[in-house]
Amino acid sequence: MTTNPDLQLELRGPQNNIAVIRLARPTKRNALNDGLILALRDLMDNLPEGVGAAVIHGEGDHFCAGLDLSELKERDAGQGLQHSRMWHTALERVQFGPVPVIAALHGAVVGGGLELASSCHIRVADETTFYALPEGSRGIFVGGGGSVRIPRLIGTARMMDMMMTGRVYNAVDGEKAGFAQYLVPTGTAFDKALELAGRIAQNAPLTNYALMHALPRIAEQPSDQGLMAEAMMAAIAQSAPEAKARVRAFLEGKAAKVSKD
Ligand code: 1HE
């Protein structure tokens, strides 16, 4: 369902409302060449109508080995800038696209693969997952938004350590550091991500929009502006008919209570 065989789209869920996006280049450990990055950008721009959430995962033993190093030719500074900006555009479409995206992680989540995972809204990792930024040892730098997004997950000090020393985080330490919000048994990350996507797709679309587009921006604002932006977003969200119907349902005992189980 995409123009690039290395990137596959499948609709799942009872109403076909979950987009499953698969990196399908297992022989190259799902390394991201330019064609794949552009296909991802286009896919995010053209998700079928009615999709409420997406899961992205990788075929084979690894989520993604990062930038396709075979394409790292002699680029001059201007070409390098354009290449990085191309990644930025594609991963912006993931982060600030139409629906929440859950990354189901296993095996290598390295370099640009980690940058891709960081642009998603939720990360579910299984016990085989490992995280690294080999750019440091390859004499390059992150270029897919990693220096902006990764410190927000794990802190600047940890990212600097990873790039300077080549440190690799395993799944358990990676979850503690903040890479993933969920750590699940080997082989179950995709199912867990699908389950979460199903739940997220039932939210009011405006709530998901606010969480994806307003929350990260508010969190970066000085508190005074942030509080004002929050008040405006809250006012817009609660004025939607769907919000009123959901609150009414709770008050009439027809909606689920918060439960710790
Ligand atoms: C690749 C790539 C790749 C594998 N580009 N071809 N990323 C890296 O520096 C990570 C490089 N990859 C690895 O460290 C390992 O491949 C893995 C740990 C991910 C997996 O190991 P393994 O033993 O399962 O696979 P392999 O035998 O190393 O690789 C299988 C094939 O995939 C092999 O090709 P073949 O033709 O010899 O079979 C590898 O060459 C190929 N392959 N990874 C190209 N990355 C926006 S800027 C982002 C900057 C970066 O991402 S830099 C970090 C790049």
PDB file of C-alpha atoms and ligand atoms in Angstrom:
ATOM      1  CA  MET A   1       0.000   0.000   0.000  1.00  0.00           C
ATOM      2  CA  THR A   2       2.987   2.348  -0.364  1.00  0.00           C
ATOM      3  CA  THR A   3       5.093   3.099  -3.385  1.00  0.00           C
ATOM      4  CA  ASN A   4       8.197   1.678  -1.715  1.00  0.00           C
ATOM      5  CA  PRO A   5       8.323  -2.083  -1.034  1.00  0.00           C
ATOM      6  CA  ASP A   6      10.589  -1.456   1.971  1.00  0.00           C
ATOM      7  CA  LEU A   7       7.790   0.393   3.744  1.00  0.00           C
ATOM      8  CA  GLN A   8       4.507  -1.437   4.162  1.00  0.00           C
ATOM      9  CA  LEU A   9       1.149  -0.249   5.380  1.00  0.00           C
ATOM     10  CA  GLU A  10      -1.595  -2.493   6.665  1.00  0.00           C
ATOM     11  CA  LEU A  11      -4.852  -1.520   8.330  1.00  0.00           C
ATOM     12  CA  ARG A  12      -5.756  -3.417  11.500  1.00  0.00           C
ATOM     13  CA  GLY A  13      -8.260  -3.213  14.324  1.00  0.00           C
ATOM     14  CA  PRO A  14     -11.997  -3.911  14.354  1.00  0.00           C
ATOM     15  CA  GLN A  15     -12.727  -0.841  12.223  1.00  0.00           C
ATOM     16  CA  ASN A  16      -9.504  -0.917  10.205  1.00  0.00           C
ATOM     17  CA  ASN A  17      -8.605   2.214  12.136  1.00  0.00           C
ATOM     18  CA  ILE A  18      -5.076   1.271  13.179  1.00  0.00           C
ATOM     19  CA  ALA A  19      -2.322   1.850  10.630  1.00  0.00           C
ATOM     20  CA  VAL A  20       0.486  -0.670  10.954  1.00  0.00           C
ATOM     21  CA  ILE A  21       3.629   0.717   9.353  1.00  0.00           C
ATOM     22  CA  ARG A  22       6.367  -1.839   8.776  1.00  0.00           C
ATOM     23  CA  LEU A  23      10.003  -1.207   7.963  1.00  0.00           C
ATOM     24  CA  ALA A  24      10.470  -4.150   5.628  1.00  0.00           C
ATOM     25  CA  ARG A  25      14.141  -4.287   4.770  1.00  0.00           C
ATOM     26  CA  PRO A  26      15.299  -7.005   7.143  1.00  0.00           C
ATOM     27  CA  THR A  27      18.328  -8.082   5.106  1.00  0.00           C
ATOM     28  CA  LYS A  28      19.784  -4.617   5.742  1.00  0.00           C
ATOM     29  CA  ARG A  29      18.428  -4.505   9.312  1.00  0.00           C
ATOM     30  CA  ASN A  30      15.838  -1.946   8.154  1.00  0.00           C
ATOM     31  CA  ALA A  31      18.541   0.659   7.509  1.00  0.00           C
ATOM     32  CA  LEU A  32      16.879   3.849   6.315  1.00  0.00           C
ATOM     33  CA  ASN A  33      17.883   4.959   2.854  1.00  0.00           C
ATOM     34  CA  ASP A  34      16.618   8.178   1.277  1.00  0.00           C
ATOM     35  CA  GLY A  35      13.787   6.367  -0.513  1.00  0.00           C
ATOM     36  CA  LEU A  36      12.511   4.908   2.749  1.00  0.00           C
ATOM     37  CA  ILE A  37      12.629   8.244   4.555  1.00  0.00           C
ATOM     38  CA  LEU A  38      10.734   9.951   1.735  1.00  0.00           C
ATOM     39  CA  ALA A  39       8.205   7.112   1.659  1.00  0.00           C
ATOM     40  CA  LEU A  40       7.644   7.534   5.393  1.00  0.00           C
ATOM     41  CA  ARG A  41       7.081  11.246   4.917  1.00  0.00           C
ATOM     42  CA  ASP A  42       4.557  10.604   2.150  1.00  0.00           C
ATOM     43  CA  LEU A  43       2.826   7.857   4.085  1.00  0.00           C
ATOM     44  CA  MET A  44       2.294  10.098   7.104  1.00  0.00           C
ATOM     45  CA  ASP A  45       0.862  12.756   4.813  1.00  0.00           C
ATOM     46  CA  ASN A  46      -1.564  10.317   3.210  1.00  0.00           C
ATOM     47  CA  LEU A  47      -2.823   7.985   5.909  1.00  0.00           C
ATOM     48  CA  PRO A  48      -6.227   6.620   4.954  1.00  0.00           C
ATOM     49  CA  GLU A  49      -9.292   8.418   6.241  1.00  0.00           C
ATOM     50  CA  GLY A  50     -10.582   7.015   9.532  1.00  0.00           C
ATOM     51  CA  VAL A  51      -7.216   5.933  10.928  1.00  0.00           C
ATOM     52  CA  GLY A  52      -7.035   6.876  14.617  1.00  0.00           C
ATOM     53  CA  ALA A  53      -3.568   5.670  15.624  1.00  0.00           C
ATOM     54  CA  ALA A  54      -0.520   4.014  14.102  1.00  0.00           C
ATOM     55  CA  VAL A  55       2.059   1.428  15.107  1.00  0.00           C
ATOM     56  CA  ILE A  56       5.492   1.379  13.513  1.00  0.00           C
ATOM     57  CA  HIS A  57       7.690  -1.695  13.749  1.00  0.00           C
ATOM     58  CA  GLY A  58      10.509  -3.464  11.967  1.00  0.00           C
ATOM     59  CA  GLU A  59      10.619  -6.810  10.184  1.00  0.00           C
ATOM     60  CA  GLY A  60      13.281  -9.329  11.178  1.00  0.00           C
ATOM     61  CA  ASP A  61      15.473  -9.327  14.274  1.00  0.00           C
ATOM     62  CA  HIS A  62      15.868  -5.564  14.615  1.00  0.00           C
ATOM     63  CA  PHE A  63      13.740  -2.445  14.664  1.00  0.00           C
ATOM     64  CA  CYS A  64      16.193  -0.330  12.691  1.00  0.00           C
ATOM     65  CA  ALA A  65      19.946  -0.018  12.128  1.00  0.00           C
ATOM     66  CA  GLY A  66      19.734   3.716  11.418  1.00  0.00           C
ATOM     67  CA  LEU A  67      20.937   5.603   8.405  1.00  0.00           C
ATOM     68  CA  ASP A  68      21.826   3.463   5.407  1.00  0.00           C
ATOM     69  CA  LEU A  69      25.563   3.948   5.597  1.00  0.00           C
ATOM     70  CA  SER A  70      26.045   2.812   2.005  1.00  0.00           C
ATOM     71  CA  GLU A  71      24.435   6.098   0.941  1.00  0.00           C
ATOM     72  CA  LEU A  72      26.760   8.191   3.056  1.00  0.00           C
ATOM     73  CA  LYS A  73      28.776   9.397   0.113  1.00  0.00           C
ATOM     74  CA  GLU A  74      30.996  12.420  -0.042  1.00  0.00           C
ATOM     75  CA  ARG A  75      28.428  15.106   0.497  1.00  0.00           C
ATOM     76  CA  ASP A  76      29.450  18.730   0.659  1.00  0.00           C
ATOM     77  CA  ALA A  77      28.156  20.872   3.503  1.00  0.00           C
ATOM     78  CA  GLY A  78      25.135  22.094   1.549  1.00  0.00           C
ATOM     79  CA  GLN A  79      24.104  18.566   0.547  1.00  0.00           C
ATOM     80  CA  GLY A  80      24.606  17.348   4.109  1.00  0.00           C
ATOM     81  CA  LEU A  81      22.348  20.120   5.342  1.00  0.00           C
ATOM     82  CA  GLN A  82      19.625  19.207   2.835  1.00  0.00           C
ATOM     83  CA  HIS A  83      19.903  15.531   3.744  1.00  0.00           C
ATOM     84  CA  SER A  84      19.442  16.252   7.425  1.00  0.00           C
ATOM     85  CA  ARG A  85      16.539  18.598   6.661  1.00  0.00           C
ATOM     86  CA  MET A  86      14.885  15.824   4.653  1.00  0.00           C
ATOM     87  CA  TRP A  87      14.992  13.578   7.731  1.00  0.00           C
ATOM     88  CA  HIS A  88      13.670  16.459   9.830  1.00  0.00           C
ATOM     89  CA  THR A  89      10.698  16.895   7.528  1.00  0.00           C
ATOM     90  CA  ALA A  90       9.841  13.194   7.546  1.00  0.00           C
ATOM     91  CA  LEU A  91      10.165  12.774  11.304  1.00  0.00           C
ATOM     92  CA  GLU A  92       8.222  16.006  11.909  1.00  0.00           C
ATOM     93  CA  ARG A  93       5.398  14.366   9.970  1.00  0.00           C
ATOM     94  CA  VAL A  94       5.574  11.467  12.421  1.00  0.00           C
ATOM     95  CA  GLN A  95       5.681  13.641  15.543  1.00  0.00           C
ATOM     96  CA  PHE A  96       3.262  16.310  14.386  1.00  0.00           C
ATOM     97  CA  GLY A  97       1.213  14.205  12.005  1.00  0.00           C
ATOM     98  CA  PRO A  98      -2.449  13.273  11.969  1.00  0.00           C
ATOM     99  CA  VAL A  99      -2.452  10.461  14.565  1.00  0.00           C
ATOM    100  CA  PRO A 100      -0.450   9.207  17.531  1.00  0.00           C
ATOM    101  CA  VAL A 101       2.302   6.768  16.537  1.00  0.00           C
ATOM    102  CA  ILE A 102       3.484   3.960  18.792  1.00  0.00           C
ATOM    103  CA  ALA A 103       6.882   2.440  18.113  1.00  0.00           C
ATOM    104  CA  ALA A 104       7.148  -1.302  18.785  1.00  0.00           C
ATOM    105  CA  LEU A 105      10.838  -1.896  19.422  1.00  0.00           C
ATOM    106  CA  HIS A 106      13.030  -4.967  19.386  1.00  0.00           C
ATOM    107  CA  GLY A 107      16.675  -5.655  18.661  1.00  0.00           C
ATOM    108  CA  ALA A 108      18.747  -2.729  17.410  1.00  0.00           C
ATOM    109  CA  VAL A 109      17.274   0.737  17.854  1.00  0.00           C
ATOM    110  CA  VAL A 110      20.353   2.612  16.800  1.00  0.00           C
ATOM    111  CA  GLY A 111      21.394   5.876  15.207  1.00  0.00           C
ATOM    112  CA  GLY A 112      18.646   7.091  12.911  1.00  0.00           C
ATOM    113  CA  GLY A 113      16.508   4.184  14.147  1.00  0.00           C
ATOM    114  CA  LEU A 114      16.590   5.740  17.597  1.00  0.00           C
ATOM    115  CA  GLU A 115      15.848   9.128  16.062  1.00  0.00           C
ATOM    116  CA  LEU A 116      12.796   7.627  14.360  1.00  0.00           C
ATOM    117  CA  ALA A 117      11.654   5.948  17.587  1.00  0.00           C
ATOM    118  CA  SER A 118      12.116   9.251  19.433  1.00  0.00           C
ATOM    119  CA  SER A 119       9.787  11.019  17.036  1.00  0.00           C
ATOM    120  CA  CYS A 120       6.967   8.620  17.974  1.00  0.00           C
ATOM    121  CA  HIS A 121       4.593   9.339  20.821  1.00  0.00           C
ATOM    122  CA  ILE A 122       4.948   6.110  22.780  1.00  0.00           C
ATOM    123  CA  ARG A 123       7.698   3.494  22.694  1.00  0.00           C
ATOM    124  CA  VAL A 124       7.098  -0.129  23.669  1.00  0.00           C
ATOM    125  CA  ALA A 125      10.295  -2.197  23.885  1.00  0.00           C
ATOM    126  CA  ASP A 126      10.733  -5.927  24.269  1.00  0.00           C
ATOM    127  CA  GLU A 127      13.594  -7.498  26.196  1.00  0.00           C
ATOM    128  CA  THR A 128      15.825  -7.879  23.121  1.00  0.00           C
ATOM    129  CA  THR A 129      15.902  -4.130  22.508  1.00  0.00           C
ATOM    130  CA  PHE A 130      19.153  -2.177  22.666  1.00  0.00           C
ATOM    131  CA  TYR A 131      19.806   1.488  22.081  1.00  0.00           C
ATOM    132  CA  ALA A 132      22.953   3.108  20.719  1.00  0.00           C
ATOM    133  CA  LEU A 133      24.178   6.168  18.864  1.00  0.00           C
ATOM    134  CA  PRO A 134      27.115   4.871  16.802  1.00  0.00           C
ATOM    135  CA  GLU A 135      27.367   8.204  15.000  1.00  0.00           C
ATOM    136  CA  GLY A 136      30.042   9.172  17.500  1.00  0.00           C
ATOM    137  CA  SER A 137      32.323   6.310  16.456  1.00  0.00           C
ATOM    138  CA  ARG A 138      31.523   6.739  12.746  1.00  0.00           C
ATOM    139  CA  GLY A 139      32.846  10.314  12.827  1.00  0.00           C
ATOM    140  CA  ILE A 140      29.452  11.863  12.155  1.00  0.00           C
ATOM    141  CA  PHE A 141      26.690  13.508  14.187  1.00  0.00           C
ATOM    142  CA  VAL A 142      23.002  12.842  14.574  1.00  0.00           C
ATOM    143  CA  GLY A 143      21.017  14.438  11.764  1.00  0.00           C
ATOM    144  CA  GLY A 144      17.473  13.167  12.144  1.00  0.00           C
ATOM    145  CA  GLY A 145      16.397  15.370  15.018  1.00  0.00           C
ATOM    146  CA  GLY A 146      18.204  13.277  17.628  1.00  0.00           C
ATOM    147  CA  SER A 147      19.897  16.175  19.361  1.00  0.00           C
ATOM    148  CA  VAL A 148      16.510  17.792  19.899  1.00  0.00           C
ATOM    149  CA  ARG A 149      14.371  14.786  20.786  1.00  0.00           C
ATOM    150  CA  ILE A 150      16.698  12.329  22.543  1.00  0.00           C
ATOM    151  CA  PRO A 151      17.802  14.697  25.352  1.00  0.00           C
ATOM    152  CA  ARG A 152      14.104  15.241  26.067  1.00  0.00           C
ATOM    153  CA  LEU A 153      13.727  11.526  26.688  1.00  0.00           C
ATOM    154  CA  ILE A 154      16.925  10.668  28.544  1.00  0.00           C
ATOM    155  CA  GLY A 155      18.733  13.973  29.255  1.00  0.00           C
ATOM    156  CA  THR A 156      21.678  15.634  27.550  1.00  0.00           C
ATOM    157  CA  ALA A 157      24.286  13.999  29.820  1.00  0.00           C
ATOM    158  CA  ARG A 158      23.230  10.451  28.886  1.00  0.00           C
ATOM    159  CA  MET A 159      23.130  11.241  25.181  1.00  0.00           C
ATOM    160  CA  MET A 160      26.565  12.831  25.340  1.00  0.00           C
ATOM    161  CA  ASP A 161      27.922   9.767  27.124  1.00  0.00           C
ATOM    162  CA  MET A 162      26.396   7.436  24.506  1.00  0.00           C
ATOM    163  CA  MET A 163      27.917   9.357  21.622  1.00  0.00           C
ATOM    164  CA  MET A 164      31.297   9.943  23.229  1.00  0.00           C
ATOM    165  CA  THR A 165      31.845   6.453  24.569  1.00  0.00           C
ATOM    166  CA  GLY A 166      29.709   4.260  22.321  1.00  0.00           C
ATOM    167  CA  ARG A 167      27.703   3.122  25.347  1.00  0.00           C
ATOM    168  CA  VAL A 168      24.877   0.729  24.514  1.00  0.00           C
ATOM    169  CA  TYR A 169      21.788   0.570  26.730  1.00  0.00           C
ATOM    170  CA  ASN A 170      20.027  -2.758  27.064  1.00  0.00           C
ATOM    171  CA  ALA A 171      16.239  -2.990  27.287  1.00  0.00           C
ATOM    172  CA  VAL A 172      16.031  -2.862  31.080  1.00  0.00           C
ATOM    173  CA  ASP A 173      18.458   0.040  31.552  1.00  0.00           C
ATOM    174  CA  GLY A 174      16.963   1.773  28.511  1.00  0.00           C
ATOM    175  CA  GLU A 175      13.501   1.737  30.011  1.00  0.00           C
ATOM    176  CA  LYS A 176      14.864   3.116  33.300  1.00  0.00           C
ATOM    177  CA  ALA A 177      16.706   5.855  31.400  1.00  0.00           C
ATOM    178  CA  GLY A 178      13.520   6.918  29.628  1.00  0.00           C
ATOM    179  CA  PHE A 179      13.804   5.546  26.093  1.00  0.00           C
ATOM    180  CA  ALA A 180      10.675   3.419  26.378  1.00  0.00           C
ATOM    181  CA  GLN A 181       7.504   3.852  28.397  1.00  0.00           C
ATOM    182  CA  TYR A 182       6.788   0.098  28.330  1.00  0.00           C
ATOM    183  CA  LEU A 183       9.106  -2.895  28.685  1.00  0.00           C
ATOM    184  CA  VAL A 184       7.490  -6.182  27.683  1.00  0.00           C
ATOM    185  CA  PRO A 185       8.600  -9.823  27.238  1.00  0.00           C
ATOM    186  CA  THR A 186      10.502 -10.829  24.108  1.00  0.00           C
ATOM    187  CA  GLY A 187       8.310 -10.974  21.029  1.00  0.00           C
ATOM    188  CA  THR A 188       5.355  -9.083  22.502  1.00  0.00           C
ATOM    189  CA  ALA A 189       6.137  -5.434  21.730  1.00  0.00           C
ATOM    190  CA  PHE A 190       4.025  -5.398  18.587  1.00  0.00           C
ATOM    191  CA  ASP A 191       0.950  -6.868  20.299  1.00  0.00           C
ATOM    192  CA  LYS A 192       1.275  -4.439  23.200  1.00  0.00           C
ATOM    193  CA  ALA A 193       1.683  -1.503  20.808  1.00  0.00           C
ATOM    194  CA  LEU A 194      -1.391  -2.620  18.887  1.00  0.00           C
ATOM    195  CA  GLU A 195      -3.381  -2.865  22.096  1.00  0.00           C
ATOM    196  CA  LEU A 196      -2.336   0.659  23.105  1.00  0.00           C
ATOM    197  CA  ALA A 197      -3.110   1.973  19.629  1.00  0.00           C
ATOM    198  CA  GLY A 198      -6.607   0.494  19.861  1.00  0.00           C
ATOM    199  CA  ARG A 199      -7.154   2.292  23.130  1.00  0.00           C
ATOM    200  CA  ILE A 200      -5.739   5.598  21.878  1.00  0.00           C
ATOM    201  CA  ALA A 201      -7.917   5.462  18.764  1.00  0.00           C
ATOM    202  CA  GLN A 202     -10.985   5.501  21.022  1.00  0.00           C
ATOM    203  CA  ASN A 203     -10.037   8.899  22.491  1.00  0.00           C
ATOM    204  CA  ALA A 204     -11.752  12.019  21.256  1.00  0.00           C
ATOM    205  CA  PRO A 205      -9.685  13.056  18.193  1.00  0.00           C
ATOM    206  CA  LEU A 206      -9.347  16.570  19.605  1.00  0.00           C
ATOM    207  CA  THR A 207      -7.810  15.186  22.789  1.00  0.00           C
ATOM    208  CA  ASN A 208      -5.244  13.231  20.783  1.00  0.00           C
ATOM    209  CA  TYR A 209      -4.570  16.329  18.711  1.00  0.00           C
ATOM    210  CA  ALA A 210      -4.009  18.404  21.840  1.00  0.00           C
ATOM    211  CA  LEU A 211      -1.650  15.798  23.270  1.00  0.00           C
ATOM    212  CA  MET A 212       0.399  15.527  20.085  1.00  0.00           C
ATOM    213  CA  HIS A 213       0.465  19.133  18.982  1.00  0.00           C
ATOM    214  CA  ALA A 214      -0.146  21.286  22.052  1.00  0.00           C
ATOM    215  CA  LEU A 215       1.425  19.404  24.971  1.00  0.00           C
ATOM    216  CA  PRO A 216       5.029  19.249  23.686  1.00  0.00           C
ATOM    217  CA  ARG A 217       4.910  22.911  22.686  1.00  0.00           C
ATOM    218  CA  ILE A 218       3.369  24.002  25.977  1.00  0.00           C
ATOM    219  CA  ALA A 219       5.996  22.025  27.884  1.00  0.00           C
ATOM    220  CA  GLU A 220       8.708  24.062  26.178  1.00  0.00           C
ATOM    221  CA  GLN A 221       7.149  27.441  26.860  1.00  0.00           C
ATOM    222  CA  PRO A 222       7.950  29.659  29.821  1.00  0.00           C
ATOM    223  CA  SER A 223       5.330  28.852  32.463  1.00  0.00           C
ATOM    224  CA  ASP A 224       3.349  32.045  32.033  1.00  0.00           C
ATOM    225  CA  GLN A 225       2.804  31.492  28.295  1.00  0.00           C
ATOM    226  CA  GLY A 226       2.403  27.761  28.869  1.00  0.00           C
ATOM    227  CA  LEU A 227      -0.424  28.254  31.327  1.00  0.00           C
ATOM    228  CA  MET A 228      -2.191  30.596  28.939  1.00  0.00           C
ATOM    229  CA  ALA A 229      -1.801  28.145  26.039  1.00  0.00           C
ATOM    230  CA  GLU A 230      -3.048  25.346  28.282  1.00  0.00           C
ATOM    231  CA  ALA A 231      -6.150  27.332  29.220  1.00  0.00           C
ATOM    232  CA  MET A 232      -6.932  27.976  25.573  1.00  0.00           C
ATOM    233  CA  MET A 233      -6.444  24.332  24.616  1.00  0.00           C
ATOM    234  CA  ALA A 234      -8.581  23.222  27.565  1.00  0.00           C
ATOM    235  CA  ALA A 235     -11.344  25.606  26.537  1.00  0.00           C
ATOM    236  CA  ILE A 236     -11.323  24.366  22.946  1.00  0.00           C
ATOM    237  CA  ALA A 237     -11.284  20.702  23.971  1.00  0.00           C
ATOM    238  CA  GLN A 238     -14.115  20.965  26.493  1.00  0.00           C
ATOM    239  CA  SER A 239     -16.326  22.897  24.102  1.00  0.00           C
ATOM    240  CA  ALA A 240     -16.409  19.983  21.641  1.00  0.00           C
ATOM    241  CA  PRO A 241     -19.730  18.090  21.590  1.00  0.00           C
ATOM    242  CA  GLU A 242     -17.842  14.832  21.985  1.00  0.00           C
ATOM    243  CA  ALA A 243     -16.307  16.038  25.261  1.00  0.00           C
ATOM    244  CA  LYS A 244     -19.729  16.998  26.588  1.00  0.00           C
ATOM    245  CA  ALA A 245     -21.164  13.610  25.618  1.00  0.00           C
ATOM    246  CA  ARG A 246     -18.301  11.745  27.291  1.00  0.00           C
ATOM    247  CA  VAL A 247     -18.585  13.714  30.536  1.00  0.00           C
ATOM    248  CA  ARG A 248     -22.358  13.225  30.546  1.00  0.00           C
ATOM    249  CA  ALA A 249     -21.893   9.483  30.082  1.00  0.00           C
ATOM    250  CA  PHE A 250     -19.642   9.362  33.132  1.00  0.00           C
ATOM    251  CA  LEU A 251     -22.044  11.370  35.277  1.00  0.00           C
ATOM    252  CA  GLU A 252     -24.856   9.015  34.262  1.00  0.00           C
ATOM    253  CA  GLY A 253     -22.747   6.020  35.289  1.00  0.00           C
ATOM    254  CA  LYS A 254     -22.387   4.852  31.686  1.00  0.00           C
ATOM    255  CA  ALA A 255     -18.633   5.358  31.285  1.00  0.00           C
ATOM    256  CA  ALA A 256     -15.689   3.451  32.742  1.00  0.00           C
ATOM    257  CA  LYS A 257     -14.291   4.612  36.079  1.00  0.00           C
ATOM    258  CA  VAL A 258     -10.579   5.064  36.572  1.00  0.00           C
ATOM    259  CA  SER A 259      -9.288   1.704  37.758  1.00  0.00           C
ATOM    260  CA  LYS A 260      -5.850   0.750  39.037  1.00  0.00           C
ATOM    261  CA  ASP A 261      -6.080  -2.772  37.545  1.00  0.00           C
TER     262      ASP A 261
HETATM  263  C1  1HE B   1      23.615  -1.853   6.995  1.00  0.00           C
HETATM  264  C2  1HE B   1      23.382  -1.059   8.145  1.00  0.00           C
HETATM  265  C3  1HE B   1      23.377   0.347   7.982  1.00  0.00           C
HETATM  266  C4  1HE B   1      23.373  -3.127   8.745  1.00  0.00           C
HETATM  267  N1  1HE B   1      23.566   0.846   6.743  1.00  0.00           N
HETATM  268  N2  1HE B   1      23.786  -1.297   5.803  1.00  0.00           N
HETATM  269  N3  1HE B   1      24.073   2.738  12.002  1.00  0.00           N
HETATM  270  C5  1HE B   1      25.061   1.947  12.474  1.00  0.00           C
HETATM  271  O1  1HE B   1      26.194   2.337  12.578  1.00  0.00           O
HETATM  272  C6  1HE B   1      24.657   0.539  12.819  1.00  0.00           C
HETATM  273  C7  1HE B   1      25.273  -0.410  11.835  1.00  0.00           C
HETATM  274  N4  1HE B   1      24.751  -1.759  11.980  1.00  0.00           N
HETATM  275  C8  1HE B   1      25.095  -2.617  12.981  1.00  0.00           C
HETATM  276  O2  1HE B   1      25.788  -2.268  13.919  1.00  0.00           O
HETATM  277  C9  1HE B   1      24.581  -4.020  12.858  1.00  0.00           C
HETATM  278  O3  1HE B   1      24.250  -4.262  11.506  1.00  0.00           O
HETATM  279  C10 1HE B   1      23.340  -4.341  13.736  1.00  0.00           C
HETATM  280  C11 1HE B   1      23.747  -4.360  15.228  1.00  0.00           C
HETATM  281  C12 1HE B   1      22.218  -3.333  13.515  1.00  0.00           C
HETATM  282  C13 1HE B   1      22.781  -5.724  13.358  1.00  0.00           C
HETATM  283  O4  1HE B   1      23.809  -6.691  13.399  1.00  0.00           O
HETATM  284  P1  1HE B   1      23.660  -8.063  12.599  1.00  0.00           P
HETATM  285  O5  1HE B   1      24.835  -8.936  12.962  1.00  0.00           O
HETATM  286  O6  1HE B   1      22.304  -8.625  12.863  1.00  0.00           O
HETATM  287  O7  1HE B   1      23.678  -7.695  11.049  1.00  0.00           O
HETATM  288  P2  1HE B   1      24.939  -7.352  10.088  1.00  0.00           P
HETATM  289  O8  1HE B   1      25.580  -8.627   9.659  1.00  0.00           O
HETATM  290  O9  1HE B   1      25.826  -6.346  10.708  1.00  0.00           O
HETATM  291  O10 1HE B   1      24.236  -6.632   8.865  1.00  0.00           O
HETATM  292  C14 1HE B   1      23.455  -7.349   7.917  1.00  0.00           C
HETATM  293  C15 1HE B   1      23.481  -6.568   6.624  1.00  0.00           C
HETATM  294  O11 1HE B   1      22.881  -5.297   6.851  1.00  0.00           O
HETATM  295  C16 1HE B   1      24.895  -6.267   6.152  1.00  0.00           C
HETATM  296  O12 1HE B   1      24.867  -6.211   4.751  1.00  0.00           O
HETATM  297  P3  1HE B   1      25.339  -7.459   3.819  1.00  0.00           P
HETATM  298  O13 1HE B   1      25.105  -6.980   2.426  1.00  0.00           O
HETATM  299  O14 1HE B   1      26.778  -7.685   4.194  1.00  0.00           O
HETATM  300  O15 1HE B   1      24.467  -8.608   4.223  1.00  0.00           O
HETATM  301  C17 1HE B   1      25.165  -4.886   6.695  1.00  0.00           C
HETATM  302  O16 1HE B   1      26.140  -4.178   5.956  1.00  0.00           O
HETATM  303  C18 1HE B   1      23.796  -4.260   6.501  1.00  0.00           C
HETATM  304  N5  1HE B   1      23.597  -3.118   7.406  1.00  0.00           N
HETATM  305  N6  1HE B   1      23.251  -1.876   9.218  1.00  0.00           N
HETATM  306  C19 1HE B   1      23.773   0.018   5.694  1.00  0.00           C
HETATM  307  N7  1HE B   1      23.149   1.176   9.002  1.00  0.00           N
HETATM  308  C20 1HE B   1      19.952  11.044   9.968  1.00  0.00           C
HETATM  309  S1  1HE B   1      21.488  10.706  10.457  1.00  0.00           S
HETATM  310  C21 1HE B   1      21.484   9.187  11.231  1.00  0.00           C
HETATM  311  C22 1HE B   1      22.897   8.716  11.396  1.00  0.00           C
HETATM  312  C23 1HE B   1      22.998   7.262  11.701  1.00  0.00           C
HETATM  313  O17 1HE B   1      22.013   6.567  11.797  1.00  0.00           O
HETATM  314  S2  1HE B   1      24.566   6.673  11.919  1.00  0.00           S
HETATM  315  C24 1HE B   1      24.335   5.065  12.544  1.00  0.00           C
HETATM  316  C25 1HE B   1      24.245   4.064  11.448  1.00  0.00           C
END
